[in-house]
PDB file of C-alpha atoms and ligand atoms in Angstrom:
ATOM      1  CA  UNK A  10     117.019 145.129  60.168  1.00  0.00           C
ATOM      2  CA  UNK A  11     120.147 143.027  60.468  1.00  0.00           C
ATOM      3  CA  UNK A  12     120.254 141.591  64.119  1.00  0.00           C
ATOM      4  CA  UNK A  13     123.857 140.686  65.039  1.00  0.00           C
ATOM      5  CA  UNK A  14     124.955 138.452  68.044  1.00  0.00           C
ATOM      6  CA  UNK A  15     128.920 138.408  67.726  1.00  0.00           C
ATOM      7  CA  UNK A  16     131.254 141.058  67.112  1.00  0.00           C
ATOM      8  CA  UNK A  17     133.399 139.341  64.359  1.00  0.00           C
ATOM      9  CA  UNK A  18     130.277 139.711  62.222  1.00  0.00           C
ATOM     10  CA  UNK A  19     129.615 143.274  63.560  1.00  0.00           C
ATOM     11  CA  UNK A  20     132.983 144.193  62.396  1.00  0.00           C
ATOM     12  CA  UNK A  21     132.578 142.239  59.173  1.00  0.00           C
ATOM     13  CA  UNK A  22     129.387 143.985  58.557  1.00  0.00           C
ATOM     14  CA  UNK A  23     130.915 147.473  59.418  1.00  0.00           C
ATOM     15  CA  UNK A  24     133.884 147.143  57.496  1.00  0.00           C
ATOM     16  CA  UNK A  25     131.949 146.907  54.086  1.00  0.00           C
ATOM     17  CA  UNK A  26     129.489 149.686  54.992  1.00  0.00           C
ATOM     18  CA  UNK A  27     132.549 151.672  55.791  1.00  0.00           C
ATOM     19  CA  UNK A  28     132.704 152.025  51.768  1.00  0.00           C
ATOM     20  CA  UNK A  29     129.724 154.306  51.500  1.00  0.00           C
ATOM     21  CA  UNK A  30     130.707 157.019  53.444  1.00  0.00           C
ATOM     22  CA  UNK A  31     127.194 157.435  54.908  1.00  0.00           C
ATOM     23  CA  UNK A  32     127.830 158.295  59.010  1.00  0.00           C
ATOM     24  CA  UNK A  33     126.828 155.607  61.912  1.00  0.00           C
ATOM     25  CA  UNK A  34     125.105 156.602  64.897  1.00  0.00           C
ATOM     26  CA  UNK A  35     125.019 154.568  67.462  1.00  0.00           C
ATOM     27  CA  UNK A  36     122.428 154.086  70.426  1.00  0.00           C
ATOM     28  CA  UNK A  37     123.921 151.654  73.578  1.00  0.00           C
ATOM     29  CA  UNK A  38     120.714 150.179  75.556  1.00  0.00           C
ATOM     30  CA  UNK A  39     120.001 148.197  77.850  1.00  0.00           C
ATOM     31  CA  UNK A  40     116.570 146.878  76.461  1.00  0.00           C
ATOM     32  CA  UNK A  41     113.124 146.976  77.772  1.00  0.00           C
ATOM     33  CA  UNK A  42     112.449 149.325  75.126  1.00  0.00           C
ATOM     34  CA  UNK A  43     110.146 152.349  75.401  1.00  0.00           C
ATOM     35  CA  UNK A  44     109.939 155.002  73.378  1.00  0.00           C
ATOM     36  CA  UNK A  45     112.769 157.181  75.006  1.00  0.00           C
ATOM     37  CA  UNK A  46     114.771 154.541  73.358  1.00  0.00           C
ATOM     38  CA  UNK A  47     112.810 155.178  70.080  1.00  0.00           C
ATOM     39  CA  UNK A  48     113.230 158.842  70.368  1.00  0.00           C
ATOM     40  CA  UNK A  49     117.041 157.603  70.159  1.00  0.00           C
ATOM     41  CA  UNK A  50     116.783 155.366  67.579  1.00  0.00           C
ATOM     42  CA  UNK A  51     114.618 158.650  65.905  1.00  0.00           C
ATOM     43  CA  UNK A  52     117.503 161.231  66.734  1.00  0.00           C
ATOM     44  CA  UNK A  53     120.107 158.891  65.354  1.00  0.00           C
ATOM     45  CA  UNK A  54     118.553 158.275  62.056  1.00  0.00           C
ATOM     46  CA  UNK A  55     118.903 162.000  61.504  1.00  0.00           C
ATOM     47  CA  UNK A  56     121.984 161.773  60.624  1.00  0.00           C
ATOM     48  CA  UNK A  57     120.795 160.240  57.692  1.00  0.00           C
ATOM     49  CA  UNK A  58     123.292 156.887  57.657  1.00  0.00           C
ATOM     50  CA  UNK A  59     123.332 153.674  59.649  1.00  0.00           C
ATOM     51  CA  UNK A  60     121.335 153.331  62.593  1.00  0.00           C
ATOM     52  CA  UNK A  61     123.062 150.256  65.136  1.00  0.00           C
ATOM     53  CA  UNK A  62     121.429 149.893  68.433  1.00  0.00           C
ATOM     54  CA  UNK A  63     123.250 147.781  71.118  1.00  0.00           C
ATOM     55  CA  UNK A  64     120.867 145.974  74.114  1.00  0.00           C
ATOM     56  CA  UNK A  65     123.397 144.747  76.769  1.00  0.00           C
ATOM     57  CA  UNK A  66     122.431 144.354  80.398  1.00  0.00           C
ATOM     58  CA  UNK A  67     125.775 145.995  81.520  1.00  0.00           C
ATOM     59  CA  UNK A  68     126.418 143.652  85.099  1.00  0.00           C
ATOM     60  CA  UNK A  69     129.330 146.193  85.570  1.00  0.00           C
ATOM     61  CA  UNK A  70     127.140 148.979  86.231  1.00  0.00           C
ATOM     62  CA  UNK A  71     125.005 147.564  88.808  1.00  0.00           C
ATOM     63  CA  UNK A  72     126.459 148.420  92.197  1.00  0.00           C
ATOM     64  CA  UNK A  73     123.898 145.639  93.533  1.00  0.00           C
ATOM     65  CA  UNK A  74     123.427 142.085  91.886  1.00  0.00           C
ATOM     66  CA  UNK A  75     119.467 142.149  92.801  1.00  0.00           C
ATOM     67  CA  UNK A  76     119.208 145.324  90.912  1.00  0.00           C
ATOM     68  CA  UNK A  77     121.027 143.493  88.005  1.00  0.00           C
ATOM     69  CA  UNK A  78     118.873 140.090  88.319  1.00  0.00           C
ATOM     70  CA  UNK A  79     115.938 141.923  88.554  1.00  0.00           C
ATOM     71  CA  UNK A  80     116.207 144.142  85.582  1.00  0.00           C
ATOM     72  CA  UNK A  81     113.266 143.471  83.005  1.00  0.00           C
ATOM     73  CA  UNK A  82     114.289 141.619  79.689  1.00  0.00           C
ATOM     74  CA  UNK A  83     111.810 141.260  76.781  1.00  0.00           C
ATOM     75  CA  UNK A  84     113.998 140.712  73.329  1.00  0.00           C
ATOM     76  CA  UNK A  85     111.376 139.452  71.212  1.00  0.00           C
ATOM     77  CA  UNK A  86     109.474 143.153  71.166  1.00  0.00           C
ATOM     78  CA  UNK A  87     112.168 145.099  71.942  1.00  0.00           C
ATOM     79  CA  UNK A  88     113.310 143.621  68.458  1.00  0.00           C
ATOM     80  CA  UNK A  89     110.048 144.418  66.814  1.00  0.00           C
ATOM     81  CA  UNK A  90     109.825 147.684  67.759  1.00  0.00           C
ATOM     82  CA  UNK A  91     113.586 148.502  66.648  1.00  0.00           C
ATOM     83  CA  UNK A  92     112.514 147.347  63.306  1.00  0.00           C
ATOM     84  CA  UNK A  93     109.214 149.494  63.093  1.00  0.00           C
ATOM     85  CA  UNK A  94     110.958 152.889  63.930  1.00  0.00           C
ATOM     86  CA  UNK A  95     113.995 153.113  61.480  1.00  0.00           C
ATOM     87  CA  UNK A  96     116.576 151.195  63.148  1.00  0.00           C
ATOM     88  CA  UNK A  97     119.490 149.442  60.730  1.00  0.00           C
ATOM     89  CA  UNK A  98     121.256 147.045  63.226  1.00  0.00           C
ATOM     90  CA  UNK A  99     120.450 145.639  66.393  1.00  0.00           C
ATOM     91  CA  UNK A 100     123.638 144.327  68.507  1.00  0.00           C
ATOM     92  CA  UNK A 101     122.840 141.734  71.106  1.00  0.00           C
ATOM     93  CA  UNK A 102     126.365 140.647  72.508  1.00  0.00           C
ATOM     94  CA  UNK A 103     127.293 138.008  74.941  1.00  0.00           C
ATOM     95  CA  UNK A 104     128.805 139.099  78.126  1.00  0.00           C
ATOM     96  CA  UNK A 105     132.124 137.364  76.616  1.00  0.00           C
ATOM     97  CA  UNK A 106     131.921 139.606  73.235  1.00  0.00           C
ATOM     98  CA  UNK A 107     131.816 142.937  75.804  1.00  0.00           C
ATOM     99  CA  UNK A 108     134.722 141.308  78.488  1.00  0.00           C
ATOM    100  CA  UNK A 109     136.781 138.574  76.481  1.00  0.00           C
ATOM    101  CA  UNK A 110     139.573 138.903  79.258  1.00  0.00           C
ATOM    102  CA  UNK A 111     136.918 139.865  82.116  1.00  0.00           C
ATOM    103  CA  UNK A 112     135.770 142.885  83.916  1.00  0.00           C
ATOM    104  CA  UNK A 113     138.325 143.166  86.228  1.00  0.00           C
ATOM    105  CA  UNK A 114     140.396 145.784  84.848  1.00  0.00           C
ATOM    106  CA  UNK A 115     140.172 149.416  84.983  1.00  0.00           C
ATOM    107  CA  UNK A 116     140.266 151.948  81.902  1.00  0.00           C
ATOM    108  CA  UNK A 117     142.568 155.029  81.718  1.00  0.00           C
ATOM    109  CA  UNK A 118     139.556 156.937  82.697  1.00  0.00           C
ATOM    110  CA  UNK A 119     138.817 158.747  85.813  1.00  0.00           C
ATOM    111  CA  UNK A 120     135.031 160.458  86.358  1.00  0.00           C
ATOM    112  CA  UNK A 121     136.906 163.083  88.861  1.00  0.00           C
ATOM    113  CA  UNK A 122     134.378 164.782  90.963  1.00  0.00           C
ATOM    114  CA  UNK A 123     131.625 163.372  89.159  1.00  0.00           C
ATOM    115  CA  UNK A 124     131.941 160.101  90.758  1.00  0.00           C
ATOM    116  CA  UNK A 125     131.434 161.348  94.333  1.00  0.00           C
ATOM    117  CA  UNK A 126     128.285 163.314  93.627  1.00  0.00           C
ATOM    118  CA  UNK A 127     124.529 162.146  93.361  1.00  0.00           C
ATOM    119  CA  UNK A 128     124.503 159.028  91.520  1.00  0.00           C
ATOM    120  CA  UNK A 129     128.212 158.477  91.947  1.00  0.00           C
ATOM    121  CA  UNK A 130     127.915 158.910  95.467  1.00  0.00           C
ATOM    122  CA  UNK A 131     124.562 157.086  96.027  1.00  0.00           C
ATOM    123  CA  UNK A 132     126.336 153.972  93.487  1.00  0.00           C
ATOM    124  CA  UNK A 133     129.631 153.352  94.179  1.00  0.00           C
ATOM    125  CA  UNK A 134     131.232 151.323  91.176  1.00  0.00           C
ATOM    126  CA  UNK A 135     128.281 152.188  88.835  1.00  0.00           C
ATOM    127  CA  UNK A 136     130.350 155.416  86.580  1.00  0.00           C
ATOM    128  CA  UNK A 137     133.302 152.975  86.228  1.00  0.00           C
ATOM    129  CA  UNK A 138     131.243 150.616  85.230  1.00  0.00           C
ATOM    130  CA  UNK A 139     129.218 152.526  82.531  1.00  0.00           C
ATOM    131  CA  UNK A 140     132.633 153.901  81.173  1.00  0.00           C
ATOM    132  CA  UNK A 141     134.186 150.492  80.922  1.00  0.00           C
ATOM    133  CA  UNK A 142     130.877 149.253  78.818  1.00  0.00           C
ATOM    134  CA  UNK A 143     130.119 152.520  76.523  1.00  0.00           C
ATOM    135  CA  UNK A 144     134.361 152.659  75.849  1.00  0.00           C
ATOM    136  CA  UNK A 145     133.974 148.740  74.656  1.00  0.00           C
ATOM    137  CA  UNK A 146     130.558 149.158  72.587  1.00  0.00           C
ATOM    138  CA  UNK A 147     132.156 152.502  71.450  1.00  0.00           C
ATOM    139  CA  UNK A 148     135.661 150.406  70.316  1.00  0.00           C
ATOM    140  CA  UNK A 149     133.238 147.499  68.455  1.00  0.00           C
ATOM    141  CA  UNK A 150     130.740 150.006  66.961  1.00  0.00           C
ATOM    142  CA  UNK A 151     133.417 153.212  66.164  1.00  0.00           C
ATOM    143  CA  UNK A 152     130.591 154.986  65.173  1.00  0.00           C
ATOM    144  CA  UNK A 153     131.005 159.427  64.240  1.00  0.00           C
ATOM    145  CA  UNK A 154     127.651 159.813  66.747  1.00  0.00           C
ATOM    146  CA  UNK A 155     126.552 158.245  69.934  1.00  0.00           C
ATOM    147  CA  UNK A 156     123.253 159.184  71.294  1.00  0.00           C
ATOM    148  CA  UNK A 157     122.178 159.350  74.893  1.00  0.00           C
ATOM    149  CA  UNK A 158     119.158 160.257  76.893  1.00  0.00           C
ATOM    150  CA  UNK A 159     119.343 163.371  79.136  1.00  0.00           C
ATOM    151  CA  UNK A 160     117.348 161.311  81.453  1.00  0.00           C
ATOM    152  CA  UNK A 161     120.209 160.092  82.756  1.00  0.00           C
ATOM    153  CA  UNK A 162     122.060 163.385  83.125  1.00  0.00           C
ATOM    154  CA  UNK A 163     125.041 162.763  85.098  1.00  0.00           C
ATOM    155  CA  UNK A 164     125.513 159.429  83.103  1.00  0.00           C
ATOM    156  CA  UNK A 165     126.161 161.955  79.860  1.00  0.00           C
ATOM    157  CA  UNK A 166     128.276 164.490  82.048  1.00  0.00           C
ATOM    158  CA  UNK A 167     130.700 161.130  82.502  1.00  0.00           C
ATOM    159  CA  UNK A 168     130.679 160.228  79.147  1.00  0.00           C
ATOM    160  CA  UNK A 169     131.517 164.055  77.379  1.00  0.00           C
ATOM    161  CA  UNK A 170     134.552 163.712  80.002  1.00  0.00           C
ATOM    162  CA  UNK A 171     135.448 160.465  78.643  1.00  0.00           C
ATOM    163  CA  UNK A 172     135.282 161.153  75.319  1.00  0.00           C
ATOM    164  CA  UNK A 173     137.589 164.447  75.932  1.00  0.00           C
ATOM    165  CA  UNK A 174     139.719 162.802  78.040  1.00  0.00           C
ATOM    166  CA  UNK A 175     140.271 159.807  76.308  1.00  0.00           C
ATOM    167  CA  UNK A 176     140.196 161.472  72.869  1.00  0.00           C
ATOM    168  CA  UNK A 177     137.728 158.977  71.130  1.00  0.00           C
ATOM    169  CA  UNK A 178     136.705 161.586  68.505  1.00  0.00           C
ATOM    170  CA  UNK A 179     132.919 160.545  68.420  1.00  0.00           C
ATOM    171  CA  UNK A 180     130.216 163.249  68.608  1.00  0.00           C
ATOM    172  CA  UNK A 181     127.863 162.853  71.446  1.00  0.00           C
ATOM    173  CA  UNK A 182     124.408 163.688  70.294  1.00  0.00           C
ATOM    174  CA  UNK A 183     121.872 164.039  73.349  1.00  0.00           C
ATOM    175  CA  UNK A 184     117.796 164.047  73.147  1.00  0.00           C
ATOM    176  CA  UNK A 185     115.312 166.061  75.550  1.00  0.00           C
ATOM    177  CA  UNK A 186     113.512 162.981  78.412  1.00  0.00           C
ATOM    178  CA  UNK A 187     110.452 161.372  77.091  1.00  0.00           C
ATOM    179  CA  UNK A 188     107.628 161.028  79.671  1.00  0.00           C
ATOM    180  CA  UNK A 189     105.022 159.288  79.812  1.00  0.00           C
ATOM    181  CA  UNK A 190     101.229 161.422  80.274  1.00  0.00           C
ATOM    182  CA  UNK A 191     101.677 161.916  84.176  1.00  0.00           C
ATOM    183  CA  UNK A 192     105.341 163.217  83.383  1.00  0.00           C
ATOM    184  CA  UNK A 193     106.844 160.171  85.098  1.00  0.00           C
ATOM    185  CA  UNK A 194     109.963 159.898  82.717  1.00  0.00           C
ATOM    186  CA  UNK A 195     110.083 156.429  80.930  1.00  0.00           C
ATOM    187  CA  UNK A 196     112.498 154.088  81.870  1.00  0.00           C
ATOM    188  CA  UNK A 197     112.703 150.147  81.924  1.00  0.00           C
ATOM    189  CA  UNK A 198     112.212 150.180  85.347  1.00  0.00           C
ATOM    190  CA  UNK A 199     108.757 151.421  85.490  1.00  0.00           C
ATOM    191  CA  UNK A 200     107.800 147.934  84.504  1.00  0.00           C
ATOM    192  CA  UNK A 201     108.899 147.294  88.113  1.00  0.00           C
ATOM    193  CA  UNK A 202     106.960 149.214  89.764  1.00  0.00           C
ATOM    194  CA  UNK A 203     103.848 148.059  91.621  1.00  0.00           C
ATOM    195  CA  UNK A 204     100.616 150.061  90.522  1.00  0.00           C
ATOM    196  CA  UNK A 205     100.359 152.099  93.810  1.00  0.00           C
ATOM    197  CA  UNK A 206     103.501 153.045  93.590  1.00  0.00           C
ATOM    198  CA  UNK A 207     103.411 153.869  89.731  1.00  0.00           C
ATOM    199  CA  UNK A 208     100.468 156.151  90.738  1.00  0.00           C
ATOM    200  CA  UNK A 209     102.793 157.975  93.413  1.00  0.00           C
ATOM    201  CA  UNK A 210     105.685 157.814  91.413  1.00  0.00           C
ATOM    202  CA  UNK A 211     104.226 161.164  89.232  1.00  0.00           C
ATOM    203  CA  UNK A 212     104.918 163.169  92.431  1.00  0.00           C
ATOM    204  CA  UNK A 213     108.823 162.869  91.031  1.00  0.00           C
ATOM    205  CA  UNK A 214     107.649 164.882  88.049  1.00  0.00           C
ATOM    206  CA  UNK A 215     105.622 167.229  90.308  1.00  0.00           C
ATOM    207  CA  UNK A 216     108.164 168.052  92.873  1.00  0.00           C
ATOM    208  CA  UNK A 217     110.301 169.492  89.885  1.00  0.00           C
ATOM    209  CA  UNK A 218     107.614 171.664  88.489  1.00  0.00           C
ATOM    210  CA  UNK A 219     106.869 173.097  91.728  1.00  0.00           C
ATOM    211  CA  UNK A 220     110.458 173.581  92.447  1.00  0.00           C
ATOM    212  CA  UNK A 221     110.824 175.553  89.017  1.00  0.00           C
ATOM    213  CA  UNK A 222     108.140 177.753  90.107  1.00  0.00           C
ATOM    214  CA  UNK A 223     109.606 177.787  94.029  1.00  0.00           C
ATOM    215  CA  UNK A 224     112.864 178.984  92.677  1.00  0.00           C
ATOM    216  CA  UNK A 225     111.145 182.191  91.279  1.00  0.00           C
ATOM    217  CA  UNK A 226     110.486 183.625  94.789  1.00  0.00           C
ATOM    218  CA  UNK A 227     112.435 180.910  97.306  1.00  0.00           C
ATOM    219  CA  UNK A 228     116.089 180.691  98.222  1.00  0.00           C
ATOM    220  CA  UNK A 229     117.789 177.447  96.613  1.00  0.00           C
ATOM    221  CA  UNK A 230     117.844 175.765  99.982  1.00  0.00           C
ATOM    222  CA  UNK A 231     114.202 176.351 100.790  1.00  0.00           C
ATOM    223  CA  UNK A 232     112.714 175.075  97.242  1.00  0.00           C
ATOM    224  CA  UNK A 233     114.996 172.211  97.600  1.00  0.00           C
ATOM    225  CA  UNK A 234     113.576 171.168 101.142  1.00  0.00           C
ATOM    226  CA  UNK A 235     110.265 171.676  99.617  1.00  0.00           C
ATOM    227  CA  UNK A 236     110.450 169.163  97.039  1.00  0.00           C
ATOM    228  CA  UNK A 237     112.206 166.803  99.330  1.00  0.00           C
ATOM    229  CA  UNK A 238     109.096 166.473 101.859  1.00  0.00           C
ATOM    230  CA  UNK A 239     106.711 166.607  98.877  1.00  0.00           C
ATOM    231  CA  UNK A 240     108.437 163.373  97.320  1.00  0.00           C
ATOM    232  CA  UNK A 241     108.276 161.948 101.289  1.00  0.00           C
ATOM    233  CA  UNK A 242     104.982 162.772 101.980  1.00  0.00           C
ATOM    234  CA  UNK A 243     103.596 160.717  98.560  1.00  0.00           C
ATOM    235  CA  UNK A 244     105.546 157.706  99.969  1.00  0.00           C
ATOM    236  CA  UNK A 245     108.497 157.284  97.964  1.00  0.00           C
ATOM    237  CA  UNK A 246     112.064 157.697  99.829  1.00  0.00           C
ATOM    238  CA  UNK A 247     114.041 159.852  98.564  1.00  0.00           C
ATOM    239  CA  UNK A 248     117.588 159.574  97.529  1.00  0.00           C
ATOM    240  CA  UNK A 249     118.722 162.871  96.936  1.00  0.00           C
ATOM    241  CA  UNK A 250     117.486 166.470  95.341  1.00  0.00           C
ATOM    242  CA  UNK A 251     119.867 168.289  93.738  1.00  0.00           C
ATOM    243  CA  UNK A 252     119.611 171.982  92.298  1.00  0.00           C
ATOM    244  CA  UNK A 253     123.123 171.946  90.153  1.00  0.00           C
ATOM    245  CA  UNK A 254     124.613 173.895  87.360  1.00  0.00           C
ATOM    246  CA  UNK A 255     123.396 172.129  84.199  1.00  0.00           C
ATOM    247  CA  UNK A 256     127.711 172.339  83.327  1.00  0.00           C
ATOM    248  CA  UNK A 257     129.077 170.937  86.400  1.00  0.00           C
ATOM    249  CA  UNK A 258     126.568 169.681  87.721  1.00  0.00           C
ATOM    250  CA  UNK A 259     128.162 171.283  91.055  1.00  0.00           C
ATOM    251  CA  UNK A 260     125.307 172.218  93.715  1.00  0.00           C
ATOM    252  CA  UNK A 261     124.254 175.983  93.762  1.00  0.00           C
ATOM    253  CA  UNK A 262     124.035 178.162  96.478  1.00  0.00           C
ATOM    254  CA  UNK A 263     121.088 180.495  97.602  1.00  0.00           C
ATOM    255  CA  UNK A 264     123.911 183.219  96.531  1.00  0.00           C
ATOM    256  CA  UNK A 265     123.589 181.993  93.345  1.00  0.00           C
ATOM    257  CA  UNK A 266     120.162 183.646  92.397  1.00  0.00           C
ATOM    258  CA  UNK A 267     120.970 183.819  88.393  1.00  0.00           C
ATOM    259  CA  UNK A 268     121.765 181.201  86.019  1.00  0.00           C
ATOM    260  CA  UNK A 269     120.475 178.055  84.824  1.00  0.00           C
ATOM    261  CA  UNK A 270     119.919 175.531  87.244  1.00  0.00           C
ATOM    262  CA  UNK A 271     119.015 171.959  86.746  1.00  0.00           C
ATOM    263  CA  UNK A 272     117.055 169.533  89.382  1.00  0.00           C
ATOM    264  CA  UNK A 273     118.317 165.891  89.845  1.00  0.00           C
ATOM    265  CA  UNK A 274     116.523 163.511  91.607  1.00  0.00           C
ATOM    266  CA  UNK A 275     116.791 160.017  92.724  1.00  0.00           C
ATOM    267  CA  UNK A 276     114.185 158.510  94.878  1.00  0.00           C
ATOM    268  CA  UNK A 277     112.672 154.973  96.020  1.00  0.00           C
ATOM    269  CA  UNK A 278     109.516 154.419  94.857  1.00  0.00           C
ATOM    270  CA  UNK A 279     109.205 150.996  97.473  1.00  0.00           C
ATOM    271  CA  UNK A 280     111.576 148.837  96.042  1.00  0.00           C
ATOM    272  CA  UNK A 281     112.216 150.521  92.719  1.00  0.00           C
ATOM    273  CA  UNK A 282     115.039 153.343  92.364  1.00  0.00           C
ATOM    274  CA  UNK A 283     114.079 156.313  89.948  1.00  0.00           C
ATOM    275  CA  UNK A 284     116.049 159.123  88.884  1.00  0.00           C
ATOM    276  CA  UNK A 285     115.010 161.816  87.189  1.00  0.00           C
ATOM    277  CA  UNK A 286     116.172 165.441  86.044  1.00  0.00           C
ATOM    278  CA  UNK A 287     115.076 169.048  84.771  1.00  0.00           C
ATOM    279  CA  UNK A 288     115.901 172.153  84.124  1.00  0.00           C
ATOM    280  CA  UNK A 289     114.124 174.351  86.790  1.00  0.00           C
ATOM    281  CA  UNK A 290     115.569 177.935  85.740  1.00  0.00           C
ATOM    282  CA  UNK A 291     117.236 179.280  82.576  1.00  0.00           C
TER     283      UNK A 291
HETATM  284  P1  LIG B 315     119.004 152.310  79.334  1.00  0.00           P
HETATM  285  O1  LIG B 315     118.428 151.228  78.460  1.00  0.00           O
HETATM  286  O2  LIG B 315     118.179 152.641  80.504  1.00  0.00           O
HETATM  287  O3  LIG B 315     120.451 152.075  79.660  1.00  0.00           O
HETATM  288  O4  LIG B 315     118.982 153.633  78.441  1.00  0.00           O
HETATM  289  C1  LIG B 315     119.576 153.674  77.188  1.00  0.00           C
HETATM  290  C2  LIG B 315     119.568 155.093  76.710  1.00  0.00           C
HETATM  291  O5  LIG B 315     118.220 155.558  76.627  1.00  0.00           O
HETATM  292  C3  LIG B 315     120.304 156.050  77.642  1.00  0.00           C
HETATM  293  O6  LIG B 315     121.057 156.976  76.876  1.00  0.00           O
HETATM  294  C4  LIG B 315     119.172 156.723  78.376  1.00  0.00           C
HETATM  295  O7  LIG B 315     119.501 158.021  78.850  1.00  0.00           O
HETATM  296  C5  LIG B 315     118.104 156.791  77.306  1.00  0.00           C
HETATM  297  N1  LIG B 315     116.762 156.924  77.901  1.00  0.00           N
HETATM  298  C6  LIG B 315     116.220 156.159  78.878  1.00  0.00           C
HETATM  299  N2  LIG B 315     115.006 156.623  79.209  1.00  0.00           N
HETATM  300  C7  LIG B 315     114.768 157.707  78.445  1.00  0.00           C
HETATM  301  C8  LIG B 315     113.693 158.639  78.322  1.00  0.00           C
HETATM  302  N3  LIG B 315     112.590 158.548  79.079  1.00  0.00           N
HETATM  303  N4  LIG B 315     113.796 159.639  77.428  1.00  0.00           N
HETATM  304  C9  LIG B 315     114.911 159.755  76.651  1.00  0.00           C
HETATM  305  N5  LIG B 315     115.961 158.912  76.715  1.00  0.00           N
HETATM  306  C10 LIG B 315     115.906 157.916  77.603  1.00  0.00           C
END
């Protein structure tokens, strides 16, 4: 596995592998590696060409600088584990490789509606500043696939709307939430939490599963309330719980007692945010 710090060399790199035609999918982290990264770094590699992962602590995205300082960092194994599980080339840019002339610009790019719901809503600043880093890794890597996790749902709703938008003519490949046993859904920040509240954290999981089973016989409305007071009565606070269409990721109504409907979740588990989504009908 290659592991490649500036983008000259990137591009270098590219350029020549260019020549064999093969396809490169590309998978944008932010490190702390688990294996819904690997199942990634798995779905990219079926496309049978070059594998390049990116790890980049994105401070653009972080609509609070604690969040950002806080966020776990562990290169050495997130390295090693890359290279056990079929990846080609890791990226691992400087801040000045992603923003040579700074972040304070905007891109031609506007999230629309999806900016003022759940996690746009809840963090102000944070869509812009996932569009401004995937464009730029996007622009370096100009890879045919990029592959995301639906476990951040709305975060691939913004990016299919950027890529149509903005015309960038790279196919967005997306692979099913990885949990762990419990069905807490992996993510960096689990490392976070403390182990009480990684205990209580599972009643995330649980208040979607009961809500998928709610919505057979409850109005919208109801189920919703339901899971709300079963995430607040395990201790976590939470953010929001959302029954959406799975395309627009618009709320549904208790009208609306056909059609596939997705939860979204965000809650505090004490000072750890987790989101969290799933489809709770068909
Ligand atoms: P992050 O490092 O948190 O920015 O995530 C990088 C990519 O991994 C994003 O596309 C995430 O949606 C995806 N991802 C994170 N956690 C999981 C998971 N548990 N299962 C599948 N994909 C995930």
């Amino acid at each position: 596995m290659l592991i490649i710090n500036e983008s000259r060399e990137l591009n270098s790199f590219l350029s020549l592998f260019e020549l064999t035609g093969l396809k490169v999918a590309f998978v944008p982290t932010m490190g702390a590696l688990h294996q819904g990264h690997i199942a990634l770094i798995r779905k990219a590699n079926q496309s049978g060409g070059l594998v390049v992962c990116s790890i980049f602590i994105n401070p653009t995205q972080f609509n609070k600088t604690e969040d950002f300082e806080k966020y776990p960092v562990q290169a050495e194994s997130d390295i090693d584990l890359l290279k056990a599980n079929g990846c080609d080339v890791v990226f691992l840019p400087k801040k000045e490789e992603i923003y040579p002339n700074g972040t304070d610009y905007d891109l031609p790019f506007d999230p629309g509606y999806l900016d003022d719901i759940m996690e746009g809503k809840f963090r102000p600043g944070h869509f812009k500043g996932v569009a401004q880093v995937v464009y730029r890794l996007l622009e370096l890597v100009q890879p045919h696939e990029l592959v995301m996790g639906e476990k951040d749902f709305q975060q691939v709703a913004v990016i299919r709307k950027m890529i149509a938008d903005m015309e960038l003519g790279v196919e967005l490949v997306t692979c099913r939430t990885v949990r762990e046993k419990d069905g807490l859904a992996m993510s960096s920040r689990n490392l976070l939490l403390k182990a009480d509240y990684r205990e209580k954290a599972t009643v995330i999981y649980q208040s979607m599963v009961e809500c998928r089973e709610n919505l057979k016989s409850m109005k919208a409305s109801q189920a919703k309330k339901m899971a709300i007071e079963k995430i607040e009565s395990a201790g976590l606070k939470p953010e929001y719980f959302e029954l959406v269409d799975p395309f627009t990721l618009l709320s549904i109504s208790d009208e609306q007692t056909k059609g596939p409907v997705q939860a979204c979740v965000a809650a505090w588990a004490g000072n750890v945010r987790l989101i969290d989504n799933m489809p709770v009908r068909h």
